[in-house]
């Protein structure tokens, strides 16, 4: 039997790889990117530190919780600092990599200071899930089993990292959750407290989306962009406000698609499989049969 020409394939792949690096001006010394597997472990440790009794070591004793949280955080932050250094070096390939150690340490510390607020916000999300889902028997059940909460743990960590300018790490963290849950939340999106994603599969929340407090989304909801303008050279314009704003107490049912920089007013309900491209006033009820956004009559 004739052998497969592996050596030829290796050389061909090398040529393609070098050409790609040349186009990206990274041929001389391509810097390493943050590692997805390392960040998976890092987020797992962070989640365990945030919720040690439910997401931590199952054999942990009550008297040892603080020690466990401290040692787990130490592992997570040391790993995060290394990944931050890699991102900083990747974004400035002309600079010597060793100079980023101090900056990475500072950024890891700034991130760590935001862990208590992250925990408090996640507690509101858990409460919203418990109050919004009649099938939920306890908050503990939601924390360990609901994909929406898993996605939010990743998102709330990633959003802080994104705010620190660590956009690659932040995106990797949310994509880890995306691959596990089918929920795609860009780390740049702004999401208020008491946020609940029920079922969750297929939910997409774009980079510039703004979501208020006490908002509930069901599966297959898209908060996306309506169009993608190009510059004079034909390249897509990036980093402009192109996703929807959902005000407080909005509910969006399964399969709804909301596109563009429009506003869904507070206390509005968007029905299933509706396509919305225009702003909706507060207290509206939009369905397939009634897409003219008539306000809901005030309660007697």
PDB file of C-alpha atoms in Angstrom:
ATOM      1  CA  UNK A   1       0.000   0.000   0.000  1.00  0.00           C
ATOM      2  CA  UNK A   2       1.345   3.402  -0.995  1.00  0.00           C
ATOM      3  CA  UNK A   3       2.220   5.693   1.917  1.00  0.00           C
ATOM      4  CA  UNK A   4       0.400   8.978   2.390  1.00  0.00           C
ATOM      5  CA  UNK A   5       2.591  11.917   1.379  1.00  0.00           C
ATOM      6  CA  UNK A   6       2.692  13.488   4.846  1.00  0.00           C
ATOM      7  CA  UNK A   7       5.977  15.329   4.308  1.00  0.00           C
ATOM      8  CA  UNK A   8       4.616  17.042   1.210  1.00  0.00           C
ATOM      9  CA  UNK A   9       1.465  18.055   3.108  1.00  0.00           C
ATOM     10  CA  UNK A  10       3.561  19.452   5.979  1.00  0.00           C
ATOM     11  CA  UNK A  11       5.595  21.615   3.592  1.00  0.00           C
ATOM     12  CA  UNK A  12       2.461  22.820   1.791  1.00  0.00           C
ATOM     13  CA  UNK A  13       0.800  23.745   5.078  1.00  0.00           C
ATOM     14  CA  UNK A  14       3.965  25.594   6.110  1.00  0.00           C
ATOM     15  CA  UNK A  15       3.847  27.642   2.935  1.00  0.00           C
ATOM     16  CA  UNK A  16       0.185  28.514   3.455  1.00  0.00           C
ATOM     17  CA  UNK A  17       0.823  29.374   7.111  1.00  0.00           C
ATOM     18  CA  UNK A  18       3.744  31.656   6.283  1.00  0.00           C
ATOM     19  CA  UNK A  19       1.699  33.426   3.633  1.00  0.00           C
ATOM     20  CA  UNK A  20      -1.124  34.023   6.103  1.00  0.00           C
ATOM     21  CA  UNK A  21       1.290  35.337   8.743  1.00  0.00           C
ATOM     22  CA  UNK A  22       2.899  37.616   6.160  1.00  0.00           C
ATOM     23  CA  UNK A  23      -0.493  39.107   5.305  1.00  0.00           C
ATOM     24  CA  UNK A  24      -1.086  39.802   8.997  1.00  0.00           C
ATOM     25  CA  UNK A  25       2.482  41.168   9.361  1.00  0.00           C
ATOM     26  CA  UNK A  26       3.336  38.550  11.973  1.00  0.00           C
ATOM     27  CA  UNK A  27       5.866  36.443  10.065  1.00  0.00           C
ATOM     28  CA  UNK A  28       9.007  37.260  12.044  1.00  0.00           C
ATOM     29  CA  UNK A  29       7.744  36.107  15.460  1.00  0.00           C
ATOM     30  CA  UNK A  30       4.025  35.350  15.725  1.00  0.00           C
ATOM     31  CA  UNK A  31       3.022  36.066  19.357  1.00  0.00           C
ATOM     32  CA  UNK A  32       1.018  33.522  21.314  1.00  0.00           C
ATOM     33  CA  UNK A  33      -2.660  34.096  21.952  1.00  0.00           C
ATOM     34  CA  UNK A  34      -4.466  33.476  25.249  1.00  0.00           C
ATOM     35  CA  UNK A  35      -5.305  29.780  25.544  1.00  0.00           C
ATOM     36  CA  UNK A  36      -8.935  28.682  25.541  1.00  0.00           C
ATOM     37  CA  UNK A  37      -8.246  25.581  27.645  1.00  0.00           C
ATOM     38  CA  UNK A  38      -6.449  27.644  30.277  1.00  0.00           C
ATOM     39  CA  UNK A  39      -9.339  30.103  30.397  1.00  0.00           C
ATOM     40  CA  UNK A  40     -11.856  27.254  30.754  1.00  0.00           C
ATOM     41  CA  UNK A  41     -10.041  26.139  33.892  1.00  0.00           C
ATOM     42  CA  UNK A  42      -9.699  29.737  35.075  1.00  0.00           C
ATOM     43  CA  UNK A  43     -13.444  30.411  34.808  1.00  0.00           C
ATOM     44  CA  UNK A  44     -14.188  27.108  36.523  1.00  0.00           C
ATOM     45  CA  UNK A  45     -12.028  28.216  39.458  1.00  0.00           C
ATOM     46  CA  UNK A  46     -13.599  31.676  39.515  1.00  0.00           C
ATOM     47  CA  UNK A  47     -17.102  30.178  39.551  1.00  0.00           C
ATOM     48  CA  UNK A  48     -16.070  27.881  42.396  1.00  0.00           C
ATOM     49  CA  UNK A  49     -14.748  30.877  44.356  1.00  0.00           C
ATOM     50  CA  UNK A  50     -17.983  32.791  43.757  1.00  0.00           C
ATOM     51  CA  UNK A  51     -20.212  29.829  44.727  1.00  0.00           C
ATOM     52  CA  UNK A  52     -18.011  27.446  46.743  1.00  0.00           C
ATOM     53  CA  UNK A  53     -20.864  25.445  48.283  1.00  0.00           C
ATOM     54  CA  UNK A  54     -22.472  24.614  44.931  1.00  0.00           C
ATOM     55  CA  UNK A  55     -19.786  24.929  42.251  1.00  0.00           C
ATOM     56  CA  UNK A  56     -16.728  24.178  44.371  1.00  0.00           C
ATOM     57  CA  UNK A  57     -15.283  21.031  45.920  1.00  0.00           C
ATOM     58  CA  UNK A  58     -18.219  18.815  46.962  1.00  0.00           C
ATOM     59  CA  UNK A  59     -16.292  17.637  50.040  1.00  0.00           C
ATOM     60  CA  UNK A  60     -15.512  21.105  51.381  1.00  0.00           C
ATOM     61  CA  UNK A  61     -16.214  21.574  55.084  1.00  0.00           C
ATOM     62  CA  UNK A  62     -17.923  24.677  56.448  1.00  0.00           C
ATOM     63  CA  UNK A  63     -14.928  25.743  58.526  1.00  0.00           C
ATOM     64  CA  UNK A  64     -12.647  25.555  55.483  1.00  0.00           C
ATOM     65  CA  UNK A  65     -14.702  27.572  52.982  1.00  0.00           C
ATOM     66  CA  UNK A  66     -12.707  30.798  53.273  1.00  0.00           C
ATOM     67  CA  UNK A  67      -9.427  28.902  52.912  1.00  0.00           C
ATOM     68  CA  UNK A  68     -10.817  27.078  49.870  1.00  0.00           C
ATOM     69  CA  UNK A  69     -12.026  30.333  48.284  1.00  0.00           C
ATOM     70  CA  UNK A  70      -8.643  31.957  48.901  1.00  0.00           C
ATOM     71  CA  UNK A  71      -6.570  29.157  47.411  1.00  0.00           C
ATOM     72  CA  UNK A  72      -8.951  28.757  44.467  1.00  0.00           C
ATOM     73  CA  UNK A  73      -8.872  32.477  43.741  1.00  0.00           C
ATOM     74  CA  UNK A  74      -5.090  32.457  43.928  1.00  0.00           C
ATOM     75  CA  UNK A  75      -4.932  29.740  41.256  1.00  0.00           C
ATOM     76  CA  UNK A  76      -7.469  31.494  39.071  1.00  0.00           C
ATOM     77  CA  UNK A  77      -5.848  34.919  39.263  1.00  0.00           C
ATOM     78  CA  UNK A  78      -2.346  33.566  38.636  1.00  0.00           C
ATOM     79  CA  UNK A  79      -3.610  31.832  35.498  1.00  0.00           C
ATOM     80  CA  UNK A  80      -5.612  34.878  34.452  1.00  0.00           C
ATOM     81  CA  UNK A  81      -2.557  37.094  34.877  1.00  0.00           C
ATOM     82  CA  UNK A  82      -0.603  34.835  32.512  1.00  0.00           C
ATOM     83  CA  UNK A  83      -3.381  34.962  29.917  1.00  0.00           C
ATOM     84  CA  UNK A  84      -3.594  38.748  30.260  1.00  0.00           C
ATOM     85  CA  UNK A  85       0.136  39.005  29.622  1.00  0.00           C
ATOM     86  CA  UNK A  86      -0.302  36.965  26.446  1.00  0.00           C
ATOM     87  CA  UNK A  87      -3.078  39.241  25.196  1.00  0.00           C
ATOM     88  CA  UNK A  88      -1.085  42.389  25.928  1.00  0.00           C
ATOM     89  CA  UNK A  89       1.932  40.961  24.098  1.00  0.00           C
ATOM     90  CA  UNK A  90      -0.210  39.868  21.158  1.00  0.00           C
ATOM     91  CA  UNK A  91      -1.623  43.356  20.764  1.00  0.00           C
ATOM     92  CA  UNK A  92       1.839  44.948  20.865  1.00  0.00           C
ATOM     93  CA  UNK A  93       4.116  42.459  19.065  1.00  0.00           C
ATOM     94  CA  UNK A  94       6.904  45.001  18.607  1.00  0.00           C
ATOM     95  CA  UNK A  95       7.337  45.350  22.372  1.00  0.00           C
ATOM     96  CA  UNK A  96       9.349  42.895  24.526  1.00  0.00           C
ATOM     97  CA  UNK A  97       6.938  40.488  26.184  1.00  0.00           C
ATOM     98  CA  UNK A  98       8.519  40.678  29.629  1.00  0.00           C
ATOM     99  CA  UNK A  99       7.503  44.313  30.030  1.00  0.00           C
ATOM    100  CA  UNK A 100       3.841  43.320  30.330  1.00  0.00           C
ATOM    101  CA  UNK A 101       4.164  41.395  33.616  1.00  0.00           C
ATOM    102  CA  UNK A 102       3.498  44.443  35.811  1.00  0.00           C
ATOM    103  CA  UNK A 103       0.572  45.607  33.690  1.00  0.00           C
ATOM    104  CA  UNK A 104      -0.928  42.107  33.692  1.00  0.00           C
ATOM    105  CA  UNK A 105      -0.609  41.968  37.485  1.00  0.00           C
ATOM    106  CA  UNK A 106      -2.384  45.322  37.821  1.00  0.00           C
ATOM    107  CA  UNK A 107      -5.218  44.306  35.492  1.00  0.00           C
ATOM    108  CA  UNK A 108      -5.698  40.983  37.284  1.00  0.00           C
ATOM    109  CA  UNK A 109      -5.966  42.892  40.558  1.00  0.00           C
ATOM    110  CA  UNK A 110      -8.503  45.313  39.101  1.00  0.00           C
ATOM    111  CA  UNK A 111     -10.548  42.379  37.864  1.00  0.00           C
ATOM    112  CA  UNK A 112     -10.385  40.655  41.271  1.00  0.00           C
ATOM    113  CA  UNK A 113     -11.846  43.753  42.951  1.00  0.00           C
ATOM    114  CA  UNK A 114     -14.972  43.314  40.804  1.00  0.00           C
ATOM    115  CA  UNK A 115     -15.677  39.746  41.960  1.00  0.00           C
ATOM    116  CA  UNK A 116     -17.952  40.767  44.892  1.00  0.00           C
ATOM    117  CA  UNK A 117     -20.145  42.946  42.612  1.00  0.00           C
ATOM    118  CA  UNK A 118     -20.242  40.078  40.078  1.00  0.00           C
ATOM    119  CA  UNK A 119     -21.469  37.718  42.801  1.00  0.00           C
ATOM    120  CA  UNK A 120     -24.157  40.185  43.922  1.00  0.00           C
ATOM    121  CA  UNK A 121     -25.385  40.633  40.353  1.00  0.00           C
ATOM    122  CA  UNK A 122     -25.480  36.886  39.754  1.00  0.00           C
ATOM    123  CA  UNK A 123     -27.563  36.518  42.906  1.00  0.00           C
ATOM    124  CA  UNK A 124     -30.179  38.807  41.333  1.00  0.00           C
ATOM    125  CA  UNK A 125     -30.104  36.704  38.151  1.00  0.00           C
ATOM    126  CA  UNK A 126     -30.689  33.560  40.198  1.00  0.00           C
ATOM    127  CA  UNK A 127     -33.589  35.211  41.981  1.00  0.00           C
ATOM    128  CA  UNK A 128     -35.106  36.283  38.660  1.00  0.00           C
ATOM    129  CA  UNK A 129     -34.833  32.723  37.336  1.00  0.00           C
ATOM    130  CA  UNK A 130     -36.494  31.296  40.440  1.00  0.00           C
ATOM    131  CA  UNK A 131     -39.327  33.805  40.319  1.00  0.00           C
ATOM    132  CA  UNK A 132     -39.756  33.486  36.549  1.00  0.00           C
ATOM    133  CA  UNK A 133     -39.759  29.714  36.119  1.00  0.00           C
ATOM    134  CA  UNK A 134     -42.568  27.690  37.726  1.00  0.00           C
ATOM    135  CA  UNK A 135     -40.551  24.526  37.072  1.00  0.00           C
ATOM    136  CA  UNK A 136     -37.717  25.632  39.358  1.00  0.00           C
ATOM    137  CA  UNK A 137     -37.786  23.990  42.782  1.00  0.00           C
ATOM    138  CA  UNK A 138     -34.912  25.995  44.289  1.00  0.00           C
ATOM    139  CA  UNK A 139     -32.217  28.550  43.537  1.00  0.00           C
ATOM    140  CA  UNK A 140     -29.633  25.834  44.150  1.00  0.00           C
ATOM    141  CA  UNK A 141     -31.128  23.730  41.351  1.00  0.00           C
ATOM    142  CA  UNK A 142     -30.965  26.722  39.002  1.00  0.00           C
ATOM    143  CA  UNK A 143     -27.345  27.448  39.859  1.00  0.00           C
ATOM    144  CA  UNK A 144     -26.087  23.950  39.148  1.00  0.00           C
ATOM    145  CA  UNK A 145     -28.267  23.034  36.172  1.00  0.00           C
ATOM    146  CA  UNK A 146     -29.655  25.985  34.185  1.00  0.00           C
ATOM    147  CA  UNK A 147     -27.772  26.867  30.985  1.00  0.00           C
ATOM    148  CA  UNK A 148     -28.889  30.490  31.237  1.00  0.00           C
ATOM    149  CA  UNK A 149     -27.085  30.886  34.558  1.00  0.00           C
ATOM    150  CA  UNK A 150     -23.956  29.171  33.244  1.00  0.00           C
ATOM    151  CA  UNK A 151     -23.936  31.610  30.339  1.00  0.00           C
ATOM    152  CA  UNK A 152     -24.436  34.564  32.690  1.00  0.00           C
ATOM    153  CA  UNK A 153     -21.584  33.511  34.979  1.00  0.00           C
ATOM    154  CA  UNK A 154     -19.303  33.539  31.951  1.00  0.00           C
ATOM    155  CA  UNK A 155     -20.793  36.764  30.599  1.00  0.00           C
ATOM    156  CA  UNK A 156     -20.555  38.736  33.842  1.00  0.00           C
ATOM    157  CA  UNK A 157     -16.898  37.706  34.258  1.00  0.00           C
ATOM    158  CA  UNK A 158     -16.191  38.469  30.604  1.00  0.00           C
ATOM    159  CA  UNK A 159     -17.938  41.851  30.696  1.00  0.00           C
ATOM    160  CA  UNK A 160     -15.577  43.075  33.423  1.00  0.00           C
ATOM    161  CA  UNK A 161     -12.569  41.806  31.448  1.00  0.00           C
ATOM    162  CA  UNK A 162     -13.911  43.511  28.324  1.00  0.00           C
ATOM    163  CA  UNK A 163     -14.205  46.761  30.253  1.00  0.00           C
ATOM    164  CA  UNK A 164     -10.530  46.458  31.178  1.00  0.00           C
ATOM    165  CA  UNK A 165      -9.635  46.304  27.489  1.00  0.00           C
ATOM    166  CA  UNK A 166      -9.007  42.537  27.481  1.00  0.00           C
ATOM    167  CA  UNK A 167     -11.246  41.919  24.502  1.00  0.00           C
ATOM    168  CA  UNK A 168      -9.677  38.653  23.319  1.00  0.00           C
ATOM    169  CA  UNK A 169      -9.877  36.963  26.707  1.00  0.00           C
ATOM    170  CA  UNK A 170     -13.398  38.285  27.227  1.00  0.00           C
ATOM    171  CA  UNK A 171     -14.559  36.916  23.885  1.00  0.00           C
ATOM    172  CA  UNK A 172     -12.983  33.532  24.557  1.00  0.00           C
ATOM    173  CA  UNK A 173     -14.761  33.334  27.925  1.00  0.00           C
ATOM    174  CA  UNK A 174     -18.198  33.991  26.425  1.00  0.00           C
ATOM    175  CA  UNK A 175     -17.505  31.628  23.541  1.00  0.00           C
ATOM    176  CA  UNK A 176     -16.741  28.865  26.050  1.00  0.00           C
ATOM    177  CA  UNK A 177     -20.264  29.349  27.391  1.00  0.00           C
ATOM    178  CA  UNK A 178     -21.650  29.622  23.862  1.00  0.00           C
ATOM    179  CA  UNK A 179     -20.246  26.208  22.938  1.00  0.00           C
ATOM    180  CA  UNK A 180     -21.668  24.650  26.111  1.00  0.00           C
ATOM    181  CA  UNK A 181     -25.114  26.250  26.170  1.00  0.00           C
ATOM    182  CA  UNK A 182     -25.954  27.555  22.699  1.00  0.00           C
ATOM    183  CA  UNK A 183     -26.314  31.038  24.234  1.00  0.00           C
ATOM    184  CA  UNK A 184     -24.227  33.684  22.455  1.00  0.00           C
ATOM    185  CA  UNK A 185     -23.690  36.853  24.518  1.00  0.00           C
ATOM    186  CA  UNK A 186     -21.056  39.309  23.362  1.00  0.00           C
ATOM    187  CA  UNK A 187     -18.996  40.468  26.367  1.00  0.00           C
ATOM    188  CA  UNK A 188     -19.441  44.096  25.313  1.00  0.00           C
ATOM    189  CA  UNK A 189     -23.221  43.991  25.771  1.00  0.00           C
ATOM    190  CA  UNK A 190     -24.588  45.858  28.804  1.00  0.00           C
ATOM    191  CA  UNK A 191     -27.013  43.789  30.892  1.00  0.00           C
ATOM    192  CA  UNK A 192     -28.716  44.958  34.078  1.00  0.00           C
ATOM    193  CA  UNK A 193     -29.576  42.943  37.162  1.00  0.00           C
ATOM    194  CA  UNK A 194     -32.349  40.354  37.604  1.00  0.00           C
ATOM    195  CA  UNK A 195     -31.776  39.019  34.073  1.00  0.00           C
ATOM    196  CA  UNK A 196     -33.325  35.666  33.150  1.00  0.00           C
ATOM    197  CA  UNK A 197     -32.787  33.567  30.021  1.00  0.00           C
ATOM    198  CA  UNK A 198     -35.317  30.719  30.038  1.00  0.00           C
ATOM    199  CA  UNK A 199     -34.267  27.560  28.174  1.00  0.00           C
ATOM    200  CA  UNK A 200     -31.764  29.659  26.268  1.00  0.00           C
ATOM    201  CA  UNK A 201     -30.701  27.658  23.229  1.00  0.00           C
ATOM    202  CA  UNK A 202     -30.155  29.926  20.243  1.00  0.00           C
ATOM    203  CA  UNK A 203     -30.227  33.243  22.128  1.00  0.00           C
ATOM    204  CA  UNK A 204     -27.968  35.871  20.519  1.00  0.00           C
ATOM    205  CA  UNK A 205     -27.127  39.195  22.189  1.00  0.00           C
ATOM    206  CA  UNK A 206     -24.961  41.544  20.134  1.00  0.00           C
ATOM    207  CA  UNK A 207     -21.989  43.643  21.171  1.00  0.00           C
ATOM    208  CA  UNK A 208     -23.742  46.997  21.617  1.00  0.00           C
ATOM    209  CA  UNK A 209     -27.039  45.725  23.000  1.00  0.00           C
ATOM    210  CA  UNK A 210     -28.241  47.401  26.196  1.00  0.00           C
ATOM    211  CA  UNK A 211     -30.583  45.443  28.458  1.00  0.00           C
ATOM    212  CA  UNK A 212     -32.200  46.973  31.532  1.00  0.00           C
ATOM    213  CA  UNK A 213     -33.162  45.324  34.798  1.00  0.00           C
ATOM    214  CA  UNK A 214     -35.767  42.575  35.275  1.00  0.00           C
ATOM    215  CA  UNK A 215     -35.677  41.550  31.603  1.00  0.00           C
ATOM    216  CA  UNK A 216     -36.605  38.026  30.509  1.00  0.00           C
ATOM    217  CA  UNK A 217     -35.681  36.309  27.218  1.00  0.00           C
ATOM    218  CA  UNK A 218     -36.744  32.919  25.930  1.00  0.00           C
ATOM    219  CA  UNK A 219     -34.988  30.563  23.550  1.00  0.00           C
ATOM    220  CA  UNK A 220     -33.951  31.589  20.026  1.00  0.00           C
ATOM    221  CA  UNK A 221     -34.279  35.322  20.684  1.00  0.00           C
ATOM    222  CA  UNK A 222     -31.947  37.503  18.616  1.00  0.00           C
ATOM    223  CA  UNK A 223     -30.884  41.018  19.569  1.00  0.00           C
ATOM    224  CA  UNK A 224     -28.968  41.785  16.409  1.00  0.00           C
ATOM    225  CA  UNK A 225     -27.903  44.423  13.902  1.00  0.00           C
ATOM    226  CA  UNK A 226     -30.155  45.430  11.035  1.00  0.00           C
ATOM    227  CA  UNK A 227     -27.448  46.275   8.516  1.00  0.00           C
ATOM    228  CA  UNK A 228     -23.683  46.441   8.203  1.00  0.00           C
ATOM    229  CA  UNK A 229     -22.455  49.710   6.613  1.00  0.00           C
ATOM    230  CA  UNK A 230     -19.105  49.826   4.826  1.00  0.00           C
ATOM    231  CA  UNK A 231     -16.471  52.549   4.634  1.00  0.00           C
ATOM    232  CA  UNK A 232     -15.057  54.134   1.460  1.00  0.00           C
ATOM    233  CA  UNK A 233     -12.750  51.141   0.980  1.00  0.00           C
ATOM    234  CA  UNK A 234     -15.575  48.619   1.186  1.00  0.00           C
ATOM    235  CA  UNK A 235     -14.662  47.407   4.681  1.00  0.00           C
ATOM    236  CA  UNK A 236     -17.281  46.871   7.356  1.00  0.00           C
ATOM    237  CA  UNK A 237     -17.587  49.758   9.813  1.00  0.00           C
ATOM    238  CA  UNK A 238     -16.977  48.444  13.325  1.00  0.00           C
ATOM    239  CA  UNK A 239     -17.675  49.575  16.873  1.00  0.00           C
ATOM    240  CA  UNK A 240     -20.844  51.597  16.330  1.00  0.00           C
ATOM    241  CA  UNK A 241     -24.167  51.301  18.155  1.00  0.00           C
ATOM    242  CA  UNK A 242     -26.121  48.823  16.052  1.00  0.00           C
ATOM    243  CA  UNK A 243     -28.017  46.576  18.482  1.00  0.00           C
ATOM    244  CA  UNK A 244     -31.303  47.071  20.369  1.00  0.00           C
ATOM    245  CA  UNK A 245     -31.999  48.672  23.728  1.00  0.00           C
ATOM    246  CA  UNK A 246     -34.407  46.779  25.988  1.00  0.00           C
ATOM    247  CA  UNK A 247     -35.678  48.845  28.878  1.00  0.00           C
ATOM    248  CA  UNK A 248     -36.638  47.509  32.318  1.00  0.00           C
ATOM    249  CA  UNK A 249     -39.202  44.709  32.743  1.00  0.00           C
ATOM    250  CA  UNK A 250     -39.296  43.734  29.047  1.00  0.00           C
ATOM    251  CA  UNK A 251     -40.222  40.135  28.146  1.00  0.00           C
ATOM    252  CA  UNK A 252     -39.254  38.664  24.767  1.00  0.00           C
ATOM    253  CA  UNK A 253     -40.743  35.297  23.856  1.00  0.00           C
ATOM    254  CA  UNK A 254     -39.232  32.457  21.856  1.00  0.00           C
ATOM    255  CA  UNK A 255     -38.001  33.053  18.339  1.00  0.00           C
ATOM    256  CA  UNK A 256     -38.405  36.829  18.339  1.00  0.00           C
ATOM    257  CA  UNK A 257     -35.883  38.835  16.315  1.00  0.00           C
ATOM    258  CA  UNK A 258     -35.167  42.445  17.277  1.00  0.00           C
ATOM    259  CA  UNK A 259     -32.791  44.264  14.949  1.00  0.00           C
ATOM    260  CA  UNK A 260     -31.052  47.610  14.835  1.00  0.00           C
ATOM    261  CA  UNK A 261     -30.528  50.452  17.292  1.00  0.00           C
ATOM    262  CA  UNK A 262     -34.134  50.595  18.367  1.00  0.00           C
ATOM    263  CA  UNK A 263     -35.693  50.810  21.816  1.00  0.00           C
ATOM    264  CA  UNK A 264     -38.202  48.415  23.331  1.00  0.00           C
ATOM    265  CA  UNK A 265     -39.957  50.463  25.999  1.00  0.00           C
ATOM    266  CA  UNK A 266     -40.238  49.299  29.589  1.00  0.00           C
ATOM    267  CA  UNK A 267     -42.881  46.755  30.580  1.00  0.00           C
ATOM    268  CA  UNK A 268     -43.367  45.734  26.924  1.00  0.00           C
ATOM    269  CA  UNK A 269     -43.984  42.179  25.759  1.00  0.00           C
ATOM    270  CA  UNK A 270     -42.612  40.935  22.426  1.00  0.00           C
ATOM    271  CA  UNK A 271     -44.415  37.800  21.287  1.00  0.00           C
ATOM    272  CA  UNK A 272     -42.911  34.682  19.805  1.00  0.00           C
ATOM    273  CA  UNK A 273     -41.472  34.686  16.249  1.00  0.00           C
ATOM    274  CA  UNK A 274     -42.030  38.425  15.814  1.00  0.00           C
ATOM    275  CA  UNK A 275     -39.608  40.458  13.671  1.00  0.00           C
ATOM    276  CA  UNK A 276     -39.128  43.957  15.152  1.00  0.00           C
ATOM    277  CA  UNK A 277     -37.123  46.694  13.394  1.00  0.00           C
ATOM    278  CA  UNK A 278     -38.803  49.816  14.799  1.00  0.00           C
ATOM    279  CA  UNK A 279     -38.867  51.211  18.327  1.00  0.00           C
ATOM    280  CA  UNK A 280     -41.747  50.165  20.547  1.00  0.00           C
ATOM    281  CA  UNK A 281     -43.248  52.457  23.219  1.00  0.00           C
ATOM    282  CA  UNK A 282     -43.504  51.469  26.859  1.00  0.00           C
ATOM    283  CA  UNK A 283     -46.255  49.053  27.907  1.00  0.00           C
ATOM    284  CA  UNK A 284     -46.650  47.644  24.381  1.00  0.00           C
ATOM    285  CA  UNK A 285     -47.678  44.139  23.397  1.00  0.00           C
ATOM    286  CA  UNK A 286     -46.293  43.071  20.008  1.00  0.00           C
ATOM    287  CA  UNK A 287     -47.490  39.802  18.474  1.00  0.00           C
ATOM    288  CA  UNK A 288     -47.762  38.328  14.987  1.00  0.00           C
ATOM    289  CA  UNK A 289     -51.451  39.172  14.920  1.00  0.00           C
ATOM    290  CA  UNK A 290     -51.011  42.664  16.388  1.00  0.00           C
ATOM    291  CA  UNK A 291     -47.708  44.080  15.210  1.00  0.00           C
ATOM    292  CA  UNK A 292     -48.793  47.718  15.592  1.00  0.00           C
ATOM    293  CA  UNK A 293     -47.479  47.863  19.182  1.00  0.00           C
ATOM    294  CA  UNK A 294     -50.715  48.843  20.930  1.00  0.00           C
ATOM    295  CA  UNK A 295     -50.193  49.761  24.600  1.00  0.00           C
ATOM    296  CA  UNK A 296     -51.501  47.346  27.170  1.00  0.00           C
ATOM    297  CA  UNK A 297     -54.452  48.824  29.088  1.00  0.00           C
ATOM    298  CA  UNK A 298     -53.495  49.944  32.573  1.00  0.00           C
ATOM    299  CA  UNK A 299     -54.547  47.608  35.384  1.00  0.00           C
ATOM    300  CA  UNK A 300     -57.701  48.631  37.209  1.00  0.00           C
TER     301      UNK A 300
END
